[in-house]
Amino acid sequence: MKKLLYLFILVVFAACNSGTQKTTEVAQPEQIVESTIAIGGLHCDACVASVEKGVNSLSGIESVKVTLADSTAIVTYNASAVSIDEIEKSIEKRGYTIKAVK
């Protein structure tokens, strides 16, 4: 009977301990990058607002400034959260073309 009691206590301790493993996530450091994107198809202030809204909707964007005069967007973003390809796709999704990225 004592063996059965010890076995029961052992099983209870094993069951209680099985789900208490600690996991730690290592946060990736921010990589703030600034890129200048030449955009084709910008004709008016509504186009500028559309591009800014699309890029700002992405996670990891710090700032975006679209200039109609030279048809460029200066985008500051966290490269560990969003890629330049995702930014380009968000612009193209709104009907504009990417001419160059610096």
Tab-separated table of C-alpha atoms in Angstrom:
chain	number	residue	atom	x	y	z
A	1	MET	CA	0.000	0.000	0.000
A	2	LYS	CA	2.890	2.352	0.790
A	3	LYS	CA	4.385	1.673	-2.636
A	4	LEU	CA	1.099	2.581	-4.260
A	5	LEU	CA	0.918	5.812	-2.251
A	6	TYR	CA	4.499	6.744	-3.210
A	7	LEU	CA	3.751	5.980	-6.844
A	8	PHE	CA	0.644	8.189	-6.710
A	9	ILE	CA	2.591	11.072	-5.144
A	10	LEU	CA	5.337	10.687	-7.754
A	11	VAL	CA	2.797	10.813	-10.590
A	12	VAL	CA	1.163	13.935	-9.109
A	13	PHE	CA	4.510	15.740	-8.833
A	14	ALA	CA	5.463	14.722	-12.356
A	15	ALA	CA	2.148	15.974	-13.712
A	16	CYS	CA	2.411	19.275	-11.852
A	17	ASN	CA	5.932	19.909	-13.061
A	18	SER	CA	5.435	19.021	-16.733
A	19	GLY	CA	3.925	22.346	-17.829
A	20	THR	CA	6.185	24.753	-15.995
A	21	GLN	CA	9.009	25.057	-18.483
A	22	LYS	CA	10.010	28.635	-18.973
A	23	THR	CA	10.416	29.920	-22.480
A	24	THR	CA	12.099	33.170	-23.237
A	25	GLU	CA	11.739	35.063	-26.450
A	26	VAL	CA	14.675	37.018	-27.686
A	27	ALA	CA	13.493	40.288	-29.131
A	28	GLN	CA	15.198	41.221	-32.338
A	29	PRO	CA	16.882	44.587	-32.188
A	30	GLU	CA	15.360	47.282	-34.330
A	31	GLN	CA	17.109	47.991	-37.601
A	32	ILE	CA	15.917	51.446	-38.603
A	33	VAL	CA	16.513	52.006	-42.311
A	34	GLU	CA	15.685	54.919	-44.612
A	35	SER	CA	14.966	54.247	-48.286
A	36	THR	CA	14.077	56.580	-51.120
A	37	ILE	CA	11.634	55.101	-53.609
A	38	ALA	CA	11.008	56.634	-57.048
A	39	ILE	CA	7.338	56.127	-57.913
A	40	GLY	CA	5.660	56.265	-61.311
A	41	GLY	CA	2.076	57.423	-61.741
A	42	LEU	CA	1.852	60.160	-59.100
A	43	HIS	CA	-0.264	62.992	-60.516
A	44	CYS	CA	-1.953	64.811	-57.629
A	45	ASP	CA	-2.216	65.260	-53.870
A	46	ALA	CA	-4.722	62.402	-53.678
A	47	CYS	CA	-2.062	60.093	-55.154
A	48	VAL	CA	0.394	61.259	-52.495
A	49	ALA	CA	-2.155	60.628	-49.746
A	50	SER	CA	-2.963	57.190	-51.152
A	51	VAL	CA	0.678	56.076	-51.153
A	52	GLU	CA	1.281	57.470	-47.665
A	53	LYS	CA	-1.827	55.725	-46.327
A	54	GLY	CA	-0.851	52.405	-47.908
A	55	VAL	CA	2.712	52.453	-46.613
A	56	ASN	CA	1.680	53.679	-43.149
A	57	SER	CA	-0.716	50.744	-42.836
A	58	LEU	CA	2.243	48.346	-42.668
A	59	SER	CA	3.647	47.280	-39.327
A	60	GLY	CA	7.180	48.564	-38.711
A	61	ILE	CA	6.863	51.865	-40.588
A	62	GLU	CA	8.376	54.773	-38.665
A	63	SER	CA	7.568	57.516	-41.192
A	64	VAL	CA	6.778	58.085	-44.854
A	65	LYS	CA	6.994	61.338	-46.809
A	66	VAL	CA	5.837	61.353	-50.422
A	67	THR	CA	6.808	64.328	-52.583
A	68	LEU	CA	4.745	64.996	-55.704
A	69	ALA	CA	7.316	67.319	-57.318
A	70	ASP	CA	9.945	64.602	-57.737
A	71	SER	CA	7.637	61.559	-57.389
A	72	THR	CA	9.562	60.027	-54.520
A	73	ALA	CA	8.770	58.537	-51.155
A	74	ILE	CA	11.240	58.650	-48.287
A	75	VAL	CA	10.360	55.768	-45.989
A	76	THR	CA	11.905	55.171	-42.570
A	77	TYR	CA	11.164	51.681	-41.288
A	78	ASN	CA	12.244	48.875	-38.986
A	79	ALA	CA	13.852	46.334	-41.325
A	80	SER	CA	13.390	43.534	-38.800
A	81	ALA	CA	9.597	44.104	-38.903
A	82	VAL	CA	8.927	44.953	-42.570
A	83	SER	CA	10.894	44.457	-45.792
A	84	ILE	CA	11.407	46.852	-48.669
A	85	ASP	CA	9.598	44.313	-50.881
A	86	GLU	CA	6.487	44.585	-48.691
A	87	ILE	CA	6.657	48.374	-48.924
A	88	GLU	CA	6.982	48.220	-52.713
A	89	LYS	CA	4.040	45.807	-52.962
A	90	SER	CA	1.851	48.121	-50.874
A	91	ILE	CA	2.605	50.956	-53.312
A	92	GLU	CA	2.032	48.791	-56.396
A	93	LYS	CA	-1.227	47.494	-54.909
A	94	ARG	CA	-2.542	51.057	-55.075
A	95	GLY	CA	-1.842	51.272	-58.809
A	96	TYR	CA	1.583	52.928	-58.905
A	97	THR	CA	4.867	51.630	-60.295
A	98	ILE	CA	8.250	51.435	-58.629
A	99	LYS	CA	10.967	53.010	-60.751
A	100	ALA	CA	13.939	52.749	-58.383
A	101	VAL	CA	14.870	52.191	-54.747
A	102	LYS	CA	17.887	53.747	-53.058
